[in-house]
mmCIF file with all atom_site columns, C-alpha atoms in Angstrom:
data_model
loop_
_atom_site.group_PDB
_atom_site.id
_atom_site.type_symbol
_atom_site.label_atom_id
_atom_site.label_alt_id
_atom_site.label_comp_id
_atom_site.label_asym_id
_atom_site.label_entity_id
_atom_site.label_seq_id
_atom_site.pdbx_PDB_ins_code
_atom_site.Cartn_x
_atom_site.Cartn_y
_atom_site.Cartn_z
_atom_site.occupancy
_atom_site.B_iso_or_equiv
_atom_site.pdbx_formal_charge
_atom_site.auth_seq_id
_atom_site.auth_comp_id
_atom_site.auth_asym_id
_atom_site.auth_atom_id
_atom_site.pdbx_PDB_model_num
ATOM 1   C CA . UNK A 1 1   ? -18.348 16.518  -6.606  1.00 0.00 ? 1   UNK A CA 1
ATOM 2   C CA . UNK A 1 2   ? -18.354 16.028  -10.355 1.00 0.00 ? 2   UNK A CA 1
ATOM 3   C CA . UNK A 1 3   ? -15.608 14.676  -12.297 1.00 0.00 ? 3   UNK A CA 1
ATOM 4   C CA . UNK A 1 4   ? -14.102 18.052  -13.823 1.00 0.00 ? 4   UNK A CA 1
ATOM 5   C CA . UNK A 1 5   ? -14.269 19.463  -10.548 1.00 0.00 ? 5   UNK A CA 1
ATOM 6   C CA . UNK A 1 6   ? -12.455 16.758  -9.167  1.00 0.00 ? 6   UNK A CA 1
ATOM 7   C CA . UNK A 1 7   ? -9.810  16.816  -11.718 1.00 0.00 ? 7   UNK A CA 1
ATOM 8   C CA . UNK A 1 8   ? -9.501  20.685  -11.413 1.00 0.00 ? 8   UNK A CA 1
ATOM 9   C CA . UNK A 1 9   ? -8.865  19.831  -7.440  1.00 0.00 ? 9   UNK A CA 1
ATOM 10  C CA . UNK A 1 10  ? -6.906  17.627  -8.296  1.00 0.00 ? 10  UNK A CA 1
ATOM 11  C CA . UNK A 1 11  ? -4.583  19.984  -9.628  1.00 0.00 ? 11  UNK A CA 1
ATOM 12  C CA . UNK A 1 12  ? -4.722  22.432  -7.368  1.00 0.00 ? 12  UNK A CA 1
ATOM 13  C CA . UNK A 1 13  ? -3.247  20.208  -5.047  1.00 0.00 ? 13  UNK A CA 1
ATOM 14  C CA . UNK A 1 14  ? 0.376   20.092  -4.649  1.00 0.00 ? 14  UNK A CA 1
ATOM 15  C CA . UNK A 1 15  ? 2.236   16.524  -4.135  1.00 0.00 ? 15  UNK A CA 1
ATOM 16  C CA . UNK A 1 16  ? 3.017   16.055  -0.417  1.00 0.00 ? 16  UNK A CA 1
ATOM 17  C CA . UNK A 1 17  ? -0.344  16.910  0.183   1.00 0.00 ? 17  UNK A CA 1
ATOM 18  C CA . UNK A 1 18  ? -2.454  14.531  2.154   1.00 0.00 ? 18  UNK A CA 1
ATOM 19  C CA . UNK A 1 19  ? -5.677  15.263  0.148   1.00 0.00 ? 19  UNK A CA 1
ATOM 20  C CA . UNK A 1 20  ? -4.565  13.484  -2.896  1.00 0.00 ? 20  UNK A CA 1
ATOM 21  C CA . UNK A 1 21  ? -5.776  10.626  -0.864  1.00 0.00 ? 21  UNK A CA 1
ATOM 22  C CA . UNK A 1 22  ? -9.193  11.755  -1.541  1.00 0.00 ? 22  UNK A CA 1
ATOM 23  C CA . UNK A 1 23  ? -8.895  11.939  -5.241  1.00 0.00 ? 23  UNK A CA 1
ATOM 24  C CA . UNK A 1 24  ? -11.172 9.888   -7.810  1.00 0.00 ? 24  UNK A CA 1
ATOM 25  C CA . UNK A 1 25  ? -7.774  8.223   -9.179  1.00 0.00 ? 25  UNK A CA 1
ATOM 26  C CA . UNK A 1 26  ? -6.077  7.683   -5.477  1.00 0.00 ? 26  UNK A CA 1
ATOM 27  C CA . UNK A 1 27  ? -9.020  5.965   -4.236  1.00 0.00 ? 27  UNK A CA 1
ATOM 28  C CA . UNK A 1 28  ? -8.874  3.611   -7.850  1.00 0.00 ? 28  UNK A CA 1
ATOM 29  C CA . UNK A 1 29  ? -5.441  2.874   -6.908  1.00 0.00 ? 29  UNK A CA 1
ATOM 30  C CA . UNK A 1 30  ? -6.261  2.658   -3.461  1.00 0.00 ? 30  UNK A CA 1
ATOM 31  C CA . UNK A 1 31  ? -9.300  -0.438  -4.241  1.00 0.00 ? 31  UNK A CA 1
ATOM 32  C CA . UNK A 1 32  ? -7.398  -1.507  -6.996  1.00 0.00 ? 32  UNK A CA 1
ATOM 33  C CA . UNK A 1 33  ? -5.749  -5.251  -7.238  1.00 0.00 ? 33  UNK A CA 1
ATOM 34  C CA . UNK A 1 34  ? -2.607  -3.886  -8.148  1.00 0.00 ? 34  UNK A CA 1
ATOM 35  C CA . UNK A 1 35  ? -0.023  -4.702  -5.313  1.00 0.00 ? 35  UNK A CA 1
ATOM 36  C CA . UNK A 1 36  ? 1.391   -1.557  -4.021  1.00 0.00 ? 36  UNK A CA 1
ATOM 37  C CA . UNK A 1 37  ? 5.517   -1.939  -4.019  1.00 0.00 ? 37  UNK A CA 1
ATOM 38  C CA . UNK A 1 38  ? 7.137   -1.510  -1.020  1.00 0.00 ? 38  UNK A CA 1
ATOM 39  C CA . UNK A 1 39  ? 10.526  0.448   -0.684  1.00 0.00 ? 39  UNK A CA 1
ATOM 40  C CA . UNK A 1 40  ? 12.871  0.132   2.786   1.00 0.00 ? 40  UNK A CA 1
ATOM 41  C CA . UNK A 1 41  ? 15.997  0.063   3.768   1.00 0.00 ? 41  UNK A CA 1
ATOM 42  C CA . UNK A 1 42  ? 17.463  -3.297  4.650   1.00 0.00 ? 42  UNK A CA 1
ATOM 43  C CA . UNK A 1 43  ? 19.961  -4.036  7.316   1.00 0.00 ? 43  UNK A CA 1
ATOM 44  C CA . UNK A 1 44  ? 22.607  -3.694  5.975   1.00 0.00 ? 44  UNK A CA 1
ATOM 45  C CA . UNK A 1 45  ? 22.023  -0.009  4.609   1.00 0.00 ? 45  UNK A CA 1
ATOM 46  C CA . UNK A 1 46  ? 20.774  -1.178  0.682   1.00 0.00 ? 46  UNK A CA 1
ATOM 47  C CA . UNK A 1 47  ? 17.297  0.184   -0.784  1.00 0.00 ? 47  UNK A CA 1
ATOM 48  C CA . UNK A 1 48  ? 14.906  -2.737  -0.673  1.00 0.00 ? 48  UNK A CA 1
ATOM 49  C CA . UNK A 1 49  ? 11.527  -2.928  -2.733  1.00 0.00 ? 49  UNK A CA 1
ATOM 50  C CA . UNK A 1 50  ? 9.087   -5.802  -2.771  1.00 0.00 ? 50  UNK A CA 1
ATOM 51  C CA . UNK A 1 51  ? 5.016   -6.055  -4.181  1.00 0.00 ? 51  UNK A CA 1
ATOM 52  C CA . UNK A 1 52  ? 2.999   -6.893  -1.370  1.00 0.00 ? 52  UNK A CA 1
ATOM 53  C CA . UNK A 1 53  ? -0.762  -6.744  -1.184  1.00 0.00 ? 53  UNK A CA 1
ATOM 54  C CA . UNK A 1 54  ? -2.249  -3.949  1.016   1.00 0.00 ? 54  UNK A CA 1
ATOM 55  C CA . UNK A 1 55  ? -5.918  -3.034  2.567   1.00 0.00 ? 55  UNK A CA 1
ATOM 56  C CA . UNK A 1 56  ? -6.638  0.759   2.801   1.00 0.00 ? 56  UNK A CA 1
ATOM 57  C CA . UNK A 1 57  ? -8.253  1.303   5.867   1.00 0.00 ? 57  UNK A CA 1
ATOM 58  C CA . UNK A 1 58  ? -9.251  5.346   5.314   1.00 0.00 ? 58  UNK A CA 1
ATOM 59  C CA . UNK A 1 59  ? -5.942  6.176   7.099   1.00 0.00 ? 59  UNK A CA 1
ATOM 60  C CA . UNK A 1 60  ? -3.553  3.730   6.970   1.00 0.00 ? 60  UNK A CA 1
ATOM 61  C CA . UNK A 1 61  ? -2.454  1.241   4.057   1.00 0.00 ? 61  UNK A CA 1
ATOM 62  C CA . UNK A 1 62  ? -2.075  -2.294  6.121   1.00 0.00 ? 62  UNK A CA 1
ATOM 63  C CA . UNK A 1 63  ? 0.230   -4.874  4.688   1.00 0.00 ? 63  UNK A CA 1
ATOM 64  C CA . UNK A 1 64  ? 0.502   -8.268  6.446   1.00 0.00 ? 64  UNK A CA 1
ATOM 65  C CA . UNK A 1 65  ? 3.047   -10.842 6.343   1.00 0.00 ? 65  UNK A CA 1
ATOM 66  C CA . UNK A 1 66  ? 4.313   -13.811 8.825   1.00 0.00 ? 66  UNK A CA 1
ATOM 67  C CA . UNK A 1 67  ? 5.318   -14.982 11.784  1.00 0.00 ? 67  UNK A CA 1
ATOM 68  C CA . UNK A 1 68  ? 5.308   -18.100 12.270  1.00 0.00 ? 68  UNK A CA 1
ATOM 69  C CA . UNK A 1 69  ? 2.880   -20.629 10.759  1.00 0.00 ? 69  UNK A CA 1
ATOM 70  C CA . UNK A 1 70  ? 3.838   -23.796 11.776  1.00 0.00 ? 70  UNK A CA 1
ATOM 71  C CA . UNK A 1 71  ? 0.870   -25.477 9.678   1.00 0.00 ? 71  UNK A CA 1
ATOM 72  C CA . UNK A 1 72  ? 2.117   -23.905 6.170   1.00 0.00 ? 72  UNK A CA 1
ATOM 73  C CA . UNK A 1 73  ? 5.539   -24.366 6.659   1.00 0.00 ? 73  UNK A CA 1
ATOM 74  C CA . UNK A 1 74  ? 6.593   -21.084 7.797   1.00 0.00 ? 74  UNK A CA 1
ATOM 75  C CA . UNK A 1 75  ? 9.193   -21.521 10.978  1.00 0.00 ? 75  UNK A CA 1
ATOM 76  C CA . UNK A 1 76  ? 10.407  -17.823 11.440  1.00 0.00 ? 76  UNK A CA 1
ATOM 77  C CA . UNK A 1 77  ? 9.584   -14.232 10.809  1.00 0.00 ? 77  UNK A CA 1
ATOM 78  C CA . UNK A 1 78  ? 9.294   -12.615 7.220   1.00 0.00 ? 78  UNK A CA 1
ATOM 79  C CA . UNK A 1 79  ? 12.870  -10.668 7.150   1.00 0.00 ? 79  UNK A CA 1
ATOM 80  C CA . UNK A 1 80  ? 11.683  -7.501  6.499   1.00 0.00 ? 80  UNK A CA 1
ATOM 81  C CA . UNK A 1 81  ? 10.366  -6.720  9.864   1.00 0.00 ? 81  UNK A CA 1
ATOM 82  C CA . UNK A 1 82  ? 14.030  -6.613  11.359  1.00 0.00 ? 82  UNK A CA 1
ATOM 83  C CA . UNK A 1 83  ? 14.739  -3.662  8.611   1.00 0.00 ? 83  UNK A CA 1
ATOM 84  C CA . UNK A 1 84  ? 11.995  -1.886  9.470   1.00 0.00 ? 84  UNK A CA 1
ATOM 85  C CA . UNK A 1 85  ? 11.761  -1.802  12.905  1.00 0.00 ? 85  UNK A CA 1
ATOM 86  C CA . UNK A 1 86  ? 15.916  -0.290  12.674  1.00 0.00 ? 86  UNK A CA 1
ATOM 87  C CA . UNK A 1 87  ? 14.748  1.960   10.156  1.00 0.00 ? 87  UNK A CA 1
ATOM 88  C CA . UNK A 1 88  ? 10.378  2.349   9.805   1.00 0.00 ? 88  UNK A CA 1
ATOM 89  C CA . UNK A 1 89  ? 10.728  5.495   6.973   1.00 0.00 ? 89  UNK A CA 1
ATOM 90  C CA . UNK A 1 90  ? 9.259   3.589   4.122   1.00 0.00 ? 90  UNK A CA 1
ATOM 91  C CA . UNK A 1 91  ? 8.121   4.745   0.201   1.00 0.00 ? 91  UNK A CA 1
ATOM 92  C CA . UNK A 1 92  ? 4.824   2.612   -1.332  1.00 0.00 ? 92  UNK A CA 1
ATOM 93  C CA . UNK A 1 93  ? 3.795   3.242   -4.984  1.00 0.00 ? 93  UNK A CA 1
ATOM 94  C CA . UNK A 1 94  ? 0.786   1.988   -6.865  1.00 0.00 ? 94  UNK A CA 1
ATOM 95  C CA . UNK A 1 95  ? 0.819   1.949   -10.168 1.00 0.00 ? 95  UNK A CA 1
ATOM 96  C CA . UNK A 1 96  ? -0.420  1.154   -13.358 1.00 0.00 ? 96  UNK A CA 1
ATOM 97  C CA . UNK A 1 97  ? 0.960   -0.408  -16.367 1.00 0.00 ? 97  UNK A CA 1
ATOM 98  C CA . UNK A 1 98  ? -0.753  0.966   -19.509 1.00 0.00 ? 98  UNK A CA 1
ATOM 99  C CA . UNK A 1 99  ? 0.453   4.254   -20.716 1.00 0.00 ? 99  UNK A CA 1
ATOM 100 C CA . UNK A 1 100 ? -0.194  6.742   -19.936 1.00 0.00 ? 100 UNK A CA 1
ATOM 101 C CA . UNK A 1 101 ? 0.892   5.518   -16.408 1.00 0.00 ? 101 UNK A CA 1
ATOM 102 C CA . UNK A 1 102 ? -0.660  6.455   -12.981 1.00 0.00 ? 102 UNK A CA 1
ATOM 103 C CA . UNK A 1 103 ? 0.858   6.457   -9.669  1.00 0.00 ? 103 UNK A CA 1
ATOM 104 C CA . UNK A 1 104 ? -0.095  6.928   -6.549  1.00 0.00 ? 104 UNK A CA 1
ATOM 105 C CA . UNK A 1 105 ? 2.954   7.602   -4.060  1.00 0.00 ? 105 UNK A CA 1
ATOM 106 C CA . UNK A 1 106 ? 2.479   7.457   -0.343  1.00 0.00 ? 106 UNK A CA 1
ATOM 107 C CA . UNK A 1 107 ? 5.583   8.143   2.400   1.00 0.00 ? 107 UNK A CA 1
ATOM 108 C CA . UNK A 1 108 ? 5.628   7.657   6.014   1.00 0.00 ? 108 UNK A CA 1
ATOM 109 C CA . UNK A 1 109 ? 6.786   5.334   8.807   1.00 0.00 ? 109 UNK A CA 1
ATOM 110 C CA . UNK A 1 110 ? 5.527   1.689   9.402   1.00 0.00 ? 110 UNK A CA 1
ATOM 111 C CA . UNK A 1 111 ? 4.403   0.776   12.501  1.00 0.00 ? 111 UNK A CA 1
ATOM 112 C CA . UNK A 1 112 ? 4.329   -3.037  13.265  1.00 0.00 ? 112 UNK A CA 1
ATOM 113 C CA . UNK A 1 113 ? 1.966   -4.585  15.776  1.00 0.00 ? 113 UNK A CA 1
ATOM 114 C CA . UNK A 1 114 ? 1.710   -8.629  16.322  1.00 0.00 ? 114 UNK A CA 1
ATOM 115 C CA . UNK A 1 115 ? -1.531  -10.218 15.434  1.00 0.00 ? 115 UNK A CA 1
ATOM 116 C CA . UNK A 1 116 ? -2.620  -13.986 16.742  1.00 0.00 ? 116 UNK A CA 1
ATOM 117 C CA . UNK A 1 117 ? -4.070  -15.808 13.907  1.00 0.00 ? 117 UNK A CA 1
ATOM 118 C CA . UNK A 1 118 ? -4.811  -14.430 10.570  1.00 0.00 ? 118 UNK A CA 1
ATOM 119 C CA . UNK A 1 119 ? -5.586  -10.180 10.461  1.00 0.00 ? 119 UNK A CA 1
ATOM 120 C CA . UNK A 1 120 ? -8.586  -8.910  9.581   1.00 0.00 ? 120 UNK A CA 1
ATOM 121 C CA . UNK A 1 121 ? -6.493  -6.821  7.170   1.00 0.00 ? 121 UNK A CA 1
ATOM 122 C CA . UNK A 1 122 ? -4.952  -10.037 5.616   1.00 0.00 ? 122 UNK A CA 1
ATOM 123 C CA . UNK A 1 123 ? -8.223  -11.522 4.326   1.00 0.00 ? 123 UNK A CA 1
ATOM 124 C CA . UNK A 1 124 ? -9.767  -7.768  3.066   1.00 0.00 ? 124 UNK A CA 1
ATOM 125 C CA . UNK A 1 125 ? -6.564  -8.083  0.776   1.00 0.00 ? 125 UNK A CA 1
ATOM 126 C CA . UNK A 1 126 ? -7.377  -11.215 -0.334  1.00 0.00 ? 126 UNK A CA 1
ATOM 127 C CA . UNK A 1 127 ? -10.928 -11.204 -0.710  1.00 0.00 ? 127 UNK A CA 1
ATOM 128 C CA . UNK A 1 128 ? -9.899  -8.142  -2.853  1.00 0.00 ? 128 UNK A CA 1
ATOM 129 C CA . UNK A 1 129 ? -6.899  -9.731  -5.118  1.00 0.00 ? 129 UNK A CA 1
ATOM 130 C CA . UNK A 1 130 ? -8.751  -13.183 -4.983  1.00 0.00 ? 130 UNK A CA 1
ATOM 131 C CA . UNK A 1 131 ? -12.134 -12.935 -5.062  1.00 0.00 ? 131 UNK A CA 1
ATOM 132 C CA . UNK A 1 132 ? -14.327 -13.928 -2.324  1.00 0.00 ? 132 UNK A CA 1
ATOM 133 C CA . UNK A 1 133 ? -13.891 -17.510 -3.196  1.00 0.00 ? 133 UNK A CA 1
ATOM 134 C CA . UNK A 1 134 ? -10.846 -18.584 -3.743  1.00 0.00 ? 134 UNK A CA 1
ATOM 135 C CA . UNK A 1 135 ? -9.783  -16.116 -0.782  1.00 0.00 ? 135 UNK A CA 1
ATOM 136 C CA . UNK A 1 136 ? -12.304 -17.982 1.810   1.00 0.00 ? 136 UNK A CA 1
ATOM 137 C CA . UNK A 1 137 ? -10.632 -21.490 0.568   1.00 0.00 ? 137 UNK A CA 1
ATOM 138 C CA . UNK A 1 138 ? -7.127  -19.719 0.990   1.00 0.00 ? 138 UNK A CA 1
ATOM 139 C CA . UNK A 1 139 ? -7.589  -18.357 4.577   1.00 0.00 ? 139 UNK A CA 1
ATOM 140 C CA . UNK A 1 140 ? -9.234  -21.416 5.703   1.00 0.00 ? 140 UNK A CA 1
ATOM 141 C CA . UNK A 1 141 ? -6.149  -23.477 5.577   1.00 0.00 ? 141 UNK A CA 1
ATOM 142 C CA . UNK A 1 142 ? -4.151  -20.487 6.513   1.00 0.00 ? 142 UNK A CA 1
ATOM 143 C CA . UNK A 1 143 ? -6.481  -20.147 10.309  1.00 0.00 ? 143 UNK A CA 1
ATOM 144 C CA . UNK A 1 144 ? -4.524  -22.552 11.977  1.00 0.00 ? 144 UNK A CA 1
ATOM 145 C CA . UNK A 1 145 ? -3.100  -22.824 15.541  1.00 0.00 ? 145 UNK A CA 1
ATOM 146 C CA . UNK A 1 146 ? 0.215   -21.430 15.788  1.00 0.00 ? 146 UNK A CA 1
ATOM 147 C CA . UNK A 1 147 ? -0.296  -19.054 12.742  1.00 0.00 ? 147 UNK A CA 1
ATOM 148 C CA . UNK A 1 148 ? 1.279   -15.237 13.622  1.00 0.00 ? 148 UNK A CA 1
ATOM 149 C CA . UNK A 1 149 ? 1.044   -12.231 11.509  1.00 0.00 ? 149 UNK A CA 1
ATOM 150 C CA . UNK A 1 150 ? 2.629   -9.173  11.457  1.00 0.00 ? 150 UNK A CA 1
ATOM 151 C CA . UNK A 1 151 ? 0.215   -6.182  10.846  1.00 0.00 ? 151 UNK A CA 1
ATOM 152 C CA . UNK A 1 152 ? 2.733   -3.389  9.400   1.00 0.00 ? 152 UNK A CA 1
ATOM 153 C CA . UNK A 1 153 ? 0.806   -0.089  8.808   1.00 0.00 ? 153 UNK A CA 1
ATOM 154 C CA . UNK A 1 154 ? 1.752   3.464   6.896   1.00 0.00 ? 154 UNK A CA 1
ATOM 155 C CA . UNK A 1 155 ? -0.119  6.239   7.976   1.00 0.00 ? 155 UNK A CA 1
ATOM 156 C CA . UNK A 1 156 ? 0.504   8.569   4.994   1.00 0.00 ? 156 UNK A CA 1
ATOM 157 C CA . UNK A 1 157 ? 2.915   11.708  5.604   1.00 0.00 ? 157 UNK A CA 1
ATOM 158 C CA . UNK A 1 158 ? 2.904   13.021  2.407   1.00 0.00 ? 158 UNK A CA 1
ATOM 159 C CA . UNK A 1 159 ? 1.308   11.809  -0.973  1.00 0.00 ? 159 UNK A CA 1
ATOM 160 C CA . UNK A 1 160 ? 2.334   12.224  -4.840  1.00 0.00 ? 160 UNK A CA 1
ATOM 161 C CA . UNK A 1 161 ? 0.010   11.696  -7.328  1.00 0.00 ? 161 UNK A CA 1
ATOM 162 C CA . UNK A 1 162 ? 0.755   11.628  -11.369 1.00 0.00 ? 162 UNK A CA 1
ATOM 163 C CA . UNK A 1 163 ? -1.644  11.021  -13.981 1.00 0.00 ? 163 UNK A CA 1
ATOM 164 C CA . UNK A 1 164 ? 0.160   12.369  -16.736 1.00 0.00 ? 164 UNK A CA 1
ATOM 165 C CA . UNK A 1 165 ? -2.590  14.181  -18.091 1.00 0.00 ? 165 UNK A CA 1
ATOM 166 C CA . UNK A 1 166 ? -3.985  16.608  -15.574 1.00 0.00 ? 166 UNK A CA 1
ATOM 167 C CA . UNK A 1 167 ? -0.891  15.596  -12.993 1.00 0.00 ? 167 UNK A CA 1
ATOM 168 C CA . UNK A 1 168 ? 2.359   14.994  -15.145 1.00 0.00 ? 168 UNK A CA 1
ATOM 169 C CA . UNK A 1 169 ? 5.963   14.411  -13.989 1.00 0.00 ? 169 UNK A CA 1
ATOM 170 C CA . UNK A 1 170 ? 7.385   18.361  -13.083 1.00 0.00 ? 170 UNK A CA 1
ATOM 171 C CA . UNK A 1 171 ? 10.027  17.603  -15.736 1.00 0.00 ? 171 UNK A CA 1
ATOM 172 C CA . UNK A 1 172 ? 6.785   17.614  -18.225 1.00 0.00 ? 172 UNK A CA 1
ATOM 173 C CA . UNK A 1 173 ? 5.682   21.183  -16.969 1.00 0.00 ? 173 UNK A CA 1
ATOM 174 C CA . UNK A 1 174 ? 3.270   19.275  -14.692 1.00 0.00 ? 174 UNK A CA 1
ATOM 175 C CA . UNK A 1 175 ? 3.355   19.111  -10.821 1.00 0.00 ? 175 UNK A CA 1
#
């Protein structure tokens, strides 16, 4: 598909729908090494957001974190997980900073699943954010006995996309 029709798509598509996802600019955002932010509700019933880096798998965005990892000085799970296994509804955006801005906005509920070792997930991210180097030196000292990850995927169930150009803000006359 050529890149006016793609745009013209584009706009035919309403936000909440899942096809956004196959847009020229959501897959950018979705390769990009721009971490996606993370928004949650914490424990104690306040909005949360934090970056983290993701891996797109075609259906899910994957984002990793710890365990344990006795080897790196990690000695208990990342906090998070507690918030969202009470409450998995989550928000991620990825965004750009130059104007004019784009954003890719994806909703849905995490699902967390335990992973021995390092997830495959894990090192796509940081081959992606690192480079293939400096990520192969990182997750060598990172495979270690006693390391646990968290895998915590987001199947999308509904997507926003603005460009502001062909997909601006409603409050611009856009979408």
């Amino acid at each position: 598909m050529n890149n006016t029709r793609q745009a013209e798509r584009s706009q035919e598509l309403p936000q909440g729908d899942l096809r956004l996802l196959e847009t020229d600019l959501a897959q950018r955002l979705l390769q990009s090494a721009i971490p996606a932010r993370l928004a949650f509700v914490w424990t104690d019933g306040t909005p949360r957001v934090i970056p983290t880096w993701f891996h797109w798998t075609g259906r899910e965005i994957v984002m990793v974190t710890y365990v344990a990892g006795p080897n790196i000085g990690i000695r208990h799970p990342a906090a998070r997980l507690a918030a969202l296994r009470a409450n998995p509804d989550v928000a991620l955006t990825i965004d750009t900073e130059p104007y004019p801005p784009q954003s890719l906005t994806i909703r849905g509920q995490a699902q967390i699943s335990p992973v021995s070792g390092v997830a495959p997930e894990y090192a796509a991210a940081a081959r992606r954010y690192l480079g293939d180097s400096a990520a192969a030196e990182m997750l060598a000292g990172l495979d270690q006995p006693g390391t646990e990850q968290a895998r915590i995927a987001v199947r999308p169930t509904w997507v926003g996309l603005i460009d502001f150009n062909a997909r601006r803000p409603s409050v611009l006359g856009g979408v």
